[in-house]
mmCIF file of C-alpha atoms in Angstrom:
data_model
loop_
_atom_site.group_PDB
_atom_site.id
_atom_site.type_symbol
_atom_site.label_atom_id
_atom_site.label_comp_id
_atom_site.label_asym_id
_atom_site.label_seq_id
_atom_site.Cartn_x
_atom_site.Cartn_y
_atom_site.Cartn_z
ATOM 1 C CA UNK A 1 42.454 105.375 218.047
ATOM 2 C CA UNK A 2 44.294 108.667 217.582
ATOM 3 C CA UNK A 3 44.184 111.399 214.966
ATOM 4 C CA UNK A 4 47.154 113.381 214.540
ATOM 5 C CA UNK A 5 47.591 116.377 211.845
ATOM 6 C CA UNK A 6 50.817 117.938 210.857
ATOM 7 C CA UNK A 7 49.967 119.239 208.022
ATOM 8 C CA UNK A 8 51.630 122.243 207.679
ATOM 9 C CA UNK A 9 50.637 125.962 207.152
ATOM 10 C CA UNK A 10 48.521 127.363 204.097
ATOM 11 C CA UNK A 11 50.942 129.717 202.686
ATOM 12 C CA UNK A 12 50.320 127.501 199.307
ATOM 13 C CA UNK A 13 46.604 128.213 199.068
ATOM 14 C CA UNK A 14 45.632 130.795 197.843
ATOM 15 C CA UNK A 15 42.237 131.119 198.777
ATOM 16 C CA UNK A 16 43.121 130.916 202.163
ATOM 17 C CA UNK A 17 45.667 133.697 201.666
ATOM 18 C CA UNK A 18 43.185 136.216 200.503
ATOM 19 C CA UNK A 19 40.819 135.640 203.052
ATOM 20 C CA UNK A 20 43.950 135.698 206.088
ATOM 21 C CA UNK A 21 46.602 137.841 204.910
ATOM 22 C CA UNK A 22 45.205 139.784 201.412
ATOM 23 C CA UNK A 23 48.194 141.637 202.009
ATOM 24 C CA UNK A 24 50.250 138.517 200.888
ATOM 25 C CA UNK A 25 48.095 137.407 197.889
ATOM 26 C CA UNK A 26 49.989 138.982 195.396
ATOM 27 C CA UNK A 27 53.609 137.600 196.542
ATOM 28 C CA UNK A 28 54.494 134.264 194.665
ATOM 29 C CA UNK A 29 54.934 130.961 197.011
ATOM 30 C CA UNK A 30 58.262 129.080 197.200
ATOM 31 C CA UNK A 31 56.210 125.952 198.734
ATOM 32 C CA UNK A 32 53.517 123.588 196.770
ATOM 33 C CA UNK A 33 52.744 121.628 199.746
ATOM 34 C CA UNK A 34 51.582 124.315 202.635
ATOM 35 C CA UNK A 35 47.686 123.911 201.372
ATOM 36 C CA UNK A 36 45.777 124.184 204.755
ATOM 37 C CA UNK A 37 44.154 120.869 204.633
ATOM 38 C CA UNK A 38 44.704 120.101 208.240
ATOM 39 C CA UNK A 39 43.559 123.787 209.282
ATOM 40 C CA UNK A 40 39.950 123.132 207.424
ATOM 41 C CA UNK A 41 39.845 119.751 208.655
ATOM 42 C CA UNK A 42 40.042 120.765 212.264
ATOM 43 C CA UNK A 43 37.486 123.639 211.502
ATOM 44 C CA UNK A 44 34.778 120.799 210.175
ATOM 45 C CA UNK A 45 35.376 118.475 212.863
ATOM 46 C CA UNK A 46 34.294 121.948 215.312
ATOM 47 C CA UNK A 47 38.287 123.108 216.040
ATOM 48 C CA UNK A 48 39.196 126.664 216.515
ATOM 49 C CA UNK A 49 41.104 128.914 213.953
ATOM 50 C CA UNK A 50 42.637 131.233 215.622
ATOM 51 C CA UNK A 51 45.783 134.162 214.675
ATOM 52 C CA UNK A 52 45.415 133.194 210.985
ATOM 53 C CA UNK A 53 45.077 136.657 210.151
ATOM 54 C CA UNK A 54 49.279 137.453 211.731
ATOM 55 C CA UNK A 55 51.045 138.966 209.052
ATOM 56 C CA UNK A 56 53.919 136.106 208.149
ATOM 57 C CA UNK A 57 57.615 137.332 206.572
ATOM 58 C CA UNK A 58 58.317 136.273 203.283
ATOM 59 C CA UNK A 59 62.079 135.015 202.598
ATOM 60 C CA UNK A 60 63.511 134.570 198.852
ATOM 61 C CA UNK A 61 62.959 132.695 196.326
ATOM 62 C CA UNK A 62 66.641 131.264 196.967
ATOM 63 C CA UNK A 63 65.811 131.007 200.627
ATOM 64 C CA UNK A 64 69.436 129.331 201.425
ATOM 65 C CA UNK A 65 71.164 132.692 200.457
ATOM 66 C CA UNK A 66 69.267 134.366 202.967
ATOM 67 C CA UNK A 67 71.296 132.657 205.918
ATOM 68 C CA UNK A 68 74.715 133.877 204.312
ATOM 69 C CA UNK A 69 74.709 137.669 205.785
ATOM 70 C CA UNK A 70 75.044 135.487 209.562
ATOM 71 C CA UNK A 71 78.449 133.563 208.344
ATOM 72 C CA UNK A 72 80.101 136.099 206.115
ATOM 73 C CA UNK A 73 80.028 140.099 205.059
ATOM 74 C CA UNK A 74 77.312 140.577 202.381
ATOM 75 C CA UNK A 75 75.911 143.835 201.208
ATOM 76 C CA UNK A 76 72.593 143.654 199.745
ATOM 77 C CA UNK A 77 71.132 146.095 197.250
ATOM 78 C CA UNK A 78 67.797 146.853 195.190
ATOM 79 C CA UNK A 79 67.795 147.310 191.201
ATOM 80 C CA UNK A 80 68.847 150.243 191.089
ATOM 81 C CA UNK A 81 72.267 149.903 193.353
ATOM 82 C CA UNK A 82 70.972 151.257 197.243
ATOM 83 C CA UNK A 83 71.453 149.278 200.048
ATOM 84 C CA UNK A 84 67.888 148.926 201.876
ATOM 85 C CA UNK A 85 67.811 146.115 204.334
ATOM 86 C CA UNK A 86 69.869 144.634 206.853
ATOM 87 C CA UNK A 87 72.367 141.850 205.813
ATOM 88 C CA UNK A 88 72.043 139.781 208.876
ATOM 89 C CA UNK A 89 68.189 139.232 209.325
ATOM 90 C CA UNK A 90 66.602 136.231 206.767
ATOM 91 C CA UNK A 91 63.367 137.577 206.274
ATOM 92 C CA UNK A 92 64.627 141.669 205.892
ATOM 93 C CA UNK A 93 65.321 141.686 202.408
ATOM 94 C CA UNK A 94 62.481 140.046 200.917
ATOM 95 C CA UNK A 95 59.901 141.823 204.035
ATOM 96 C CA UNK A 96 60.873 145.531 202.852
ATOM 97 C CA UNK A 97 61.436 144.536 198.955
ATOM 98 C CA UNK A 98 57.791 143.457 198.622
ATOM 99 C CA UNK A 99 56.265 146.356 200.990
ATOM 100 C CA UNK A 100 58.580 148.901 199.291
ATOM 101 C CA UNK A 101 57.732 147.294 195.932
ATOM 102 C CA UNK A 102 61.273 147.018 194.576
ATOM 103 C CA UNK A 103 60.810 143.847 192.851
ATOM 104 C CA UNK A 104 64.004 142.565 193.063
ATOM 105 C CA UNK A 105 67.043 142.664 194.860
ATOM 106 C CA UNK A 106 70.729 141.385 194.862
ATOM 107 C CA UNK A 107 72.934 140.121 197.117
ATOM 108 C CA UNK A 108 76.858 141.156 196.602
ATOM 109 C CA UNK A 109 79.205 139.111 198.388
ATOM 110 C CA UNK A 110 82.908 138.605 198.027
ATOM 111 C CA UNK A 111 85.884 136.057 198.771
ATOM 112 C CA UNK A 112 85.066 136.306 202.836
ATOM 113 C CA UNK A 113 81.709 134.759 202.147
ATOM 114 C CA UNK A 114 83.284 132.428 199.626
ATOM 115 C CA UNK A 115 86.211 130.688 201.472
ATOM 116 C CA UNK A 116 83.930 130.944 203.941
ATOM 117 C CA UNK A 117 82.047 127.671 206.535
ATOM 118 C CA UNK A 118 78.607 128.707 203.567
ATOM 119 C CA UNK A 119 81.042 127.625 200.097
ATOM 120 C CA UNK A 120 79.140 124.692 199.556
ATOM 121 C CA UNK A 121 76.089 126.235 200.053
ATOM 122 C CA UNK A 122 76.812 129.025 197.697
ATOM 123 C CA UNK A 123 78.454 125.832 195.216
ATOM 124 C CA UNK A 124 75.059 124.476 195.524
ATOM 125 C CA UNK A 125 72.944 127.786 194.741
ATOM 126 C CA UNK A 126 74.538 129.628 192.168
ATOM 127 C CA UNK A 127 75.377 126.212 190.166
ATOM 128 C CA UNK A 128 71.635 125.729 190.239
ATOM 129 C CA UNK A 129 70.711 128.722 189.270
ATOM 130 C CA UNK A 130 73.671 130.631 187.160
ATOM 131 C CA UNK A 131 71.431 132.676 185.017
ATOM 132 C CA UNK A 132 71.334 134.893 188.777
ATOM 133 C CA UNK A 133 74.749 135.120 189.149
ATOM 134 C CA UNK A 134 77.028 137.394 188.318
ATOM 135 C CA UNK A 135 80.502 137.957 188.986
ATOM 136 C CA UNK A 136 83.385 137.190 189.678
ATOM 137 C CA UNK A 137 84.426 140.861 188.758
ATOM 138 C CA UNK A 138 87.418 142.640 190.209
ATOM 139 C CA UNK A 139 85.929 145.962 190.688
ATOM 140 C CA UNK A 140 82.873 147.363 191.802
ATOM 141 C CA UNK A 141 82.614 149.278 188.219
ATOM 142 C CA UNK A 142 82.534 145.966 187.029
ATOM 143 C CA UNK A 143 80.216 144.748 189.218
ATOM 144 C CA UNK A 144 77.640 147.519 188.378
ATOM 145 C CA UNK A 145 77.806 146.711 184.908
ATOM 146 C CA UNK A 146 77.379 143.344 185.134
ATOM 147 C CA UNK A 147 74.267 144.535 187.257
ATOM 148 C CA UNK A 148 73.415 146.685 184.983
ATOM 149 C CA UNK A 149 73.499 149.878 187.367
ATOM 150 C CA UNK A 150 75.138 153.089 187.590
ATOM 151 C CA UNK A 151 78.723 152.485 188.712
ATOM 152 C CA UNK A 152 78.287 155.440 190.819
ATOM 153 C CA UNK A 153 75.444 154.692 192.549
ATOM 154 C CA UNK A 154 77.328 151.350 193.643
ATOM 155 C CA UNK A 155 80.172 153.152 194.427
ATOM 156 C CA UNK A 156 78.193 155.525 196.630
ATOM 157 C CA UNK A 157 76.343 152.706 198.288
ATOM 158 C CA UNK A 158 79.448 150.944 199.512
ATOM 159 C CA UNK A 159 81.205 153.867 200.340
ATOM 160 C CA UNK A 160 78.594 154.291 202.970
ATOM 161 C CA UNK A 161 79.113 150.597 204.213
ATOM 162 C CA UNK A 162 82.050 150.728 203.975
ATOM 163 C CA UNK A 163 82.160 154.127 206.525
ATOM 164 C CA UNK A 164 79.786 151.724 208.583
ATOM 165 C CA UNK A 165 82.176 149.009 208.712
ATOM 166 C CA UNK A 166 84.663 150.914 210.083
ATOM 167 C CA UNK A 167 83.313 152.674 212.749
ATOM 168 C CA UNK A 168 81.511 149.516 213.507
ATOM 169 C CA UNK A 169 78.175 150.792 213.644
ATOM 170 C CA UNK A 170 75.281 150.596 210.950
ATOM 171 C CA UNK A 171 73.441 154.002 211.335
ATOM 172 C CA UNK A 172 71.396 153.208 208.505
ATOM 173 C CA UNK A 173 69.974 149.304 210.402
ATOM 174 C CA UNK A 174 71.171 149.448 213.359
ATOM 175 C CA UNK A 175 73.890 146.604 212.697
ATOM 176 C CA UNK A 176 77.178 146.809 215.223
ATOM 177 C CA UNK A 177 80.547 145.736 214.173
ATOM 178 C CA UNK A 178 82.508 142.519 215.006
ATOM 179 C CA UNK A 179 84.713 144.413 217.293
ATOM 180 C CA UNK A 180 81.458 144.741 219.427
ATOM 181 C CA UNK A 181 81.400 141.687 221.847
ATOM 182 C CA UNK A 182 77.671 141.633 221.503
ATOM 183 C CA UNK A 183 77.638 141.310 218.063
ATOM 184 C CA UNK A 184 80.871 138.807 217.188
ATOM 185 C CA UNK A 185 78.658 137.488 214.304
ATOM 186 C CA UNK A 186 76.957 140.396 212.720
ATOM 187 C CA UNK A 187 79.752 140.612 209.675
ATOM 188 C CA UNK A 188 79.912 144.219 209.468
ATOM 189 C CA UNK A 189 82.441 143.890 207.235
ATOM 190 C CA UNK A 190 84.459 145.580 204.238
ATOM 191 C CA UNK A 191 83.560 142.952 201.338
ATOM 192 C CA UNK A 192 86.888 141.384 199.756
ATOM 193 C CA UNK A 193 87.096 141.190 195.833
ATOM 194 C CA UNK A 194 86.307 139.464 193.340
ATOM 195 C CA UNK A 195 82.370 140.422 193.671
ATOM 196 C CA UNK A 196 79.471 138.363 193.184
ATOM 197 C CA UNK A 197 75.953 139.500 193.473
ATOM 198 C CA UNK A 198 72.782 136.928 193.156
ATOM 199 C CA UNK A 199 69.600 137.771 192.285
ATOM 200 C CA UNK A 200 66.495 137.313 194.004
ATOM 201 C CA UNK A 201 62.672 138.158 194.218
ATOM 202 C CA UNK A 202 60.213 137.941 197.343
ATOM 203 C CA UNK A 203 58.131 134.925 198.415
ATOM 204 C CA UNK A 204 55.806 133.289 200.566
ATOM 205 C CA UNK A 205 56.869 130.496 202.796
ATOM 206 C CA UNK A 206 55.278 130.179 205.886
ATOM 207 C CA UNK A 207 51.961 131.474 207.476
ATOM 208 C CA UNK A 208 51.168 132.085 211.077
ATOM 209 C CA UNK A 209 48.096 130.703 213.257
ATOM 210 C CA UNK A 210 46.168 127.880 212.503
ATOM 211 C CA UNK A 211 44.417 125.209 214.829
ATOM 212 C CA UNK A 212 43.893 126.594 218.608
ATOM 213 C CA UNK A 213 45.713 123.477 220.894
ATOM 214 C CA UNK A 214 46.095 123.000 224.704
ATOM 215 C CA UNK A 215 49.996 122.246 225.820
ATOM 216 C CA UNK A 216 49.663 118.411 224.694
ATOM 217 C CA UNK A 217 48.685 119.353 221.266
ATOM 218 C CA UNK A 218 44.978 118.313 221.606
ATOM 219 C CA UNK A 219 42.895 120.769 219.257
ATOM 220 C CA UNK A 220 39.691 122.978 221.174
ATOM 221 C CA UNK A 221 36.709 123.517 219.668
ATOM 222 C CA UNK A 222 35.309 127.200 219.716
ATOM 223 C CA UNK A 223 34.083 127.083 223.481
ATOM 224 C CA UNK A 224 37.521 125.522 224.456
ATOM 225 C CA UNK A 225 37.120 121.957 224.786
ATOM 226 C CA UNK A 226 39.171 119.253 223.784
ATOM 227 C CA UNK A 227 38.096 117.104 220.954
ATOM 228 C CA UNK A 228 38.236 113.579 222.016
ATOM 229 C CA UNK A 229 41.171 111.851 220.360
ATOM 230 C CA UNK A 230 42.462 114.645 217.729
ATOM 231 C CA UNK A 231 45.713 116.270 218.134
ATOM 232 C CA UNK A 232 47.301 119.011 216.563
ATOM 233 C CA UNK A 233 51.156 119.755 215.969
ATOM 234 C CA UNK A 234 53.706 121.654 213.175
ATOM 235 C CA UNK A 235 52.936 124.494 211.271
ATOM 236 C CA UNK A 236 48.843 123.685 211.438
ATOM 237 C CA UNK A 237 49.007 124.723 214.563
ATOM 238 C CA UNK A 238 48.496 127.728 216.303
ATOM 239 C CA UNK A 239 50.558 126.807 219.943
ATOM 240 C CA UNK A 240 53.423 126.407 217.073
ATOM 241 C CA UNK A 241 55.888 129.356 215.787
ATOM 242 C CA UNK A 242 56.635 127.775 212.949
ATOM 243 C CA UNK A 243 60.546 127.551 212.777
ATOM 244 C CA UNK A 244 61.685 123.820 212.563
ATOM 245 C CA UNK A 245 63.140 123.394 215.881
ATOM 246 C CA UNK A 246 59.713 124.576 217.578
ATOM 247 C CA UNK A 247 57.673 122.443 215.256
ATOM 248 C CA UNK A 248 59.979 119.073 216.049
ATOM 249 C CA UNK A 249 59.829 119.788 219.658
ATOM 250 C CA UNK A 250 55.909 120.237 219.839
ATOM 251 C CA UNK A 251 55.566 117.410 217.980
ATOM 252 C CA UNK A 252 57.647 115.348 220.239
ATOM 253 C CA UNK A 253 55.441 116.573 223.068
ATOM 254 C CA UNK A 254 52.576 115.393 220.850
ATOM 255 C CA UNK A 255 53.613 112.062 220.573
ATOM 256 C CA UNK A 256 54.841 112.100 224.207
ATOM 257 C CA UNK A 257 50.860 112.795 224.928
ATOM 258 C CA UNK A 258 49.650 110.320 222.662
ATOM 259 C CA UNK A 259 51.342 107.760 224.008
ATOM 260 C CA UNK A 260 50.558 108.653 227.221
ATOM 261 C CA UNK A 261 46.735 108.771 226.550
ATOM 262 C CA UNK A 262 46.715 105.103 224.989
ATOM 263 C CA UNK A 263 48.810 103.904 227.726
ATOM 264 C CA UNK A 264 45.970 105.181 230.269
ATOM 265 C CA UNK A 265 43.463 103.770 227.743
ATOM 266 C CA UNK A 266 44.946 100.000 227.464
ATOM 267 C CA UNK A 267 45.251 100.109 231.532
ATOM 268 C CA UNK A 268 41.515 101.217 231.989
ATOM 269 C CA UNK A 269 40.562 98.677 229.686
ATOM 270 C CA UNK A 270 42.825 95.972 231.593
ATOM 271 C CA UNK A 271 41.617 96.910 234.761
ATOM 272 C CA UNK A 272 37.960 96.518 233.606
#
């Protein structure tokens, strides 16, 4: 009686990457499953594709390590040992390693971000995937060998953060300190020995637009009206911004409307 899709994005196909976001073609994907089915399904039963065409961030290919630079100091540096993102944005590091062409980059952390609320999660990663890790080192001469960079270099970079940390501003990103109220959670920190640094490399995750909704998640064909009994929430959909908090809650107002619709349905039919 009702069609719902929730299908996800399309940041798995690549066909439909080259013809949205070319830009993104040649960036790996961390998902199998994000193939678009549900966006070309709307678009043959007469939906509207709309915003397809958004340029969508790219995260690593250890996304989980991404989300340690908001619970703990890291410093995060390209191949050759310069820091060149922010530490406390998810998508920053793999955004300007791709567009920069950098190819890789590592993430240094130390005993803060270790004995820190994220332990587990960093138990979990680097267990998984040890050939990435290296460390624990005492010394950032250490470190850079282990890395495989000039010692220098290293030393140069964190001398700079380090400066930043202490005046508890980040001239080079614009990071504050944790002595700034606004900013409590920012880590601008001094790292703590022994170092680690993980390896990672730039990838596709998530894709923007998709399938062109009203408010109750019923999909619009290309003059705007509502296809009878096909609904639309998630990732597939445009209305959506594709975190997993927005994409829950829209598809709790989906089913909300669904239910609502056959409700009004079964008393029409009662009635008659």
């Amino acid at each position: 009686r009702r069609i719902v899709i929730a299908t996800g994005g399309f940041a798995s196909s690549q066909p439909l990457v080259h013809a949205n976001t070319p830009d993104r073609e040649r960036v790996g994907c961390y998902t199998v499953s994000s193939m678009g089915e549900g966006q070309q399904l709307c678009s043959l039963l007469g939906g509207q594709l709309v915003d397809m065409d958004k340029i969508a961030p790219l995260t690593s290919n250890l996304p989980q390590a991404t989300a340690w630079g908001l619970f703990g100091p890291t410093v995060i540096v390209d191949a050759l040992g310069h820091r060149f993102a922010r530490e406390d944005d998810v998508n920053a590091a793999a955004n300007a390693c791709y567009i920069e062409e950098r190819g890789y980059w590592w993430t240094v952390f130390g005993k803060q971000l270790t004995e820190s609320s994220q332990s587990r999660s960093i138990a979990e990663v680097t267990s998984k995937n040890a050939k990435r890790l290296i460390g624990p080192f005492d010394t950032l001469d250490e470190l850079a060998a282990g890395m495989g960079i000039s010692a220098d270099v290293l030393n140069d970079t964190f001398d700079r953060y380090d400066g930043f940390a202490k005046a508890g501003k980040d001239d080079d990103f614009g990071r504050m300190g944790s002595d700034t109220l606004l900013y409590r959670t920012m880590f601008l920190e001094e790292l703590e020995g022994p170092y680690y640094a993980l390896k990672q490399v730039p990838q596709r995750y998530k894709t923007r637009g998709g399938v062109k909704t009203d408010q109750t998640g019923r999909v619009l064909s290309v003059v705007g009206a509502a296809l009878p009994n096909v609904y639309c929430c998630g990732s597939v959909a445009a209305f959506s911004v594709g975190g997993l908090a927005s994409n829950g809650a829209f598809g709790m107002l989906v089913g909300q409307a669904v239910a609502a619709s056959l409700d009004d349905e079964d008393k029409a039919s009662s009635d008659a």
